Amino acid sequence: MKALYFEEHGGIQNLVFGNRPEPEPGPGEVRVRLKTAALNHLDLFVLGGMPGIPIGLPHIGGADGAGVVDALGAGVSAFEIGAEVVFDPGLSCGHCDYCRAGEQSLCVNFGVLGEHNDGTFAEKAVVAADSLAPRPDHLSWEEAAAFGLTYLTAWRMLMTRGGLRTGETLLIHGIGGGVSLACLQLGKLAGCRVIVTSRSPEKLARAGDLGADELLPADDQVARAVRGLTGKRGADVVVDSVGEATWMQSLKSAAKGGRIVTCGATSGPNPKEEIRLIFWNQLSVIGSTMGSRDDWRRLMTAVTGHLLRPVVDVVLPLAEGRTAYRRLEDAEQFGKIVLSIDG
Ligand SMILES: [Zn+2]
């Protein structure tokens, strides 16, 4: 099968478009013939190599995708060959204490499709049958590939971990990436006032078109501006997936008793810290990763029930994967970078 893969960790020049063996589904798994896939920042980290996370080489990246069920492993009865599906890209063992409690993203062996095994940047990929959901009718194939990891991450951050409530003020740093846009859409769906930041005036304008209530330049005056917009109160919930570049503004922007939720650190993992702000303002700093199967089911209900559509930045053929990775690396995108696959 055709695939986008690499044989050595490194830069984008290491990506190869060529032939790889077709994967076979094991017990409880299905093989999906992919129509589309989508990039995440994780794909750049996996290509570059991550300390302590050994990856078998050659490796096919890609966590997100949508396609048609192509082969069934032993014991799979919930889906038939030909079913049009999307899937939760989380990988969990199914039998540790956390998995048995329904907290799959806390699994002691947790991983992500395309990180710990071969992913979706190929004509075919193998996923767990219980991760599958029918493709929502209102989504194109391109949109169907573009929401899994980011919407699931956003759902757990805001709803499950962040406890977001209608009427609260939500601050989202760095609007334009997949998780931040999903947080904007889910925050508006929840009836919140949403403040977004970006260094790009164009990205701010587009966020305004998507319903963002307040648009702020991403600089060291964010917290001051948030205080100004909220009668000195601050934001009830702050979403920070940027890390070093924004963390201090997150601490200063949060309302007393506020919650700062982090799911990533695209600008670096070691920000300057200010412990006094945390105890004096009684802040909660909350970590969040991907989501549980229950988060996934609730998310799918929201996506289908409210006809949510992820923002697609651009669609490129799988053969032009290097161009897609480069666009992500240069942070040029607004929404998801999607790969079309003629499986
Ligand atoms: Zn487990």
Tab-separated table of C-alpha atoms and ligand atoms in Angstrom, residues 92-96 98-99 107-109, ligand 1:
chain	number	residue	atom	x	y	z
A	92	SER	CA	-5.413	1.920	25.703
A	93	CYS	CA	-4.801	-1.544	27.096
A	94	GLY	CA	-8.392	-2.253	28.152
A	95	HIS	CA	-7.498	-4.079	31.357
A	96	CYS	CA	-5.550	-1.814	33.742
A	98	TYR	CA	-7.911	3.041	34.785
A	99	CYS	CA	-9.263	1.317	31.683
A	107	CYS	CA	-4.248	4.043	30.959
A	108	VAL	CA	-0.823	3.002	32.268
A	109	ASN	CA	0.046	2.001	28.696
B	1	ZN	ZN	-5.225	0.493	30.453
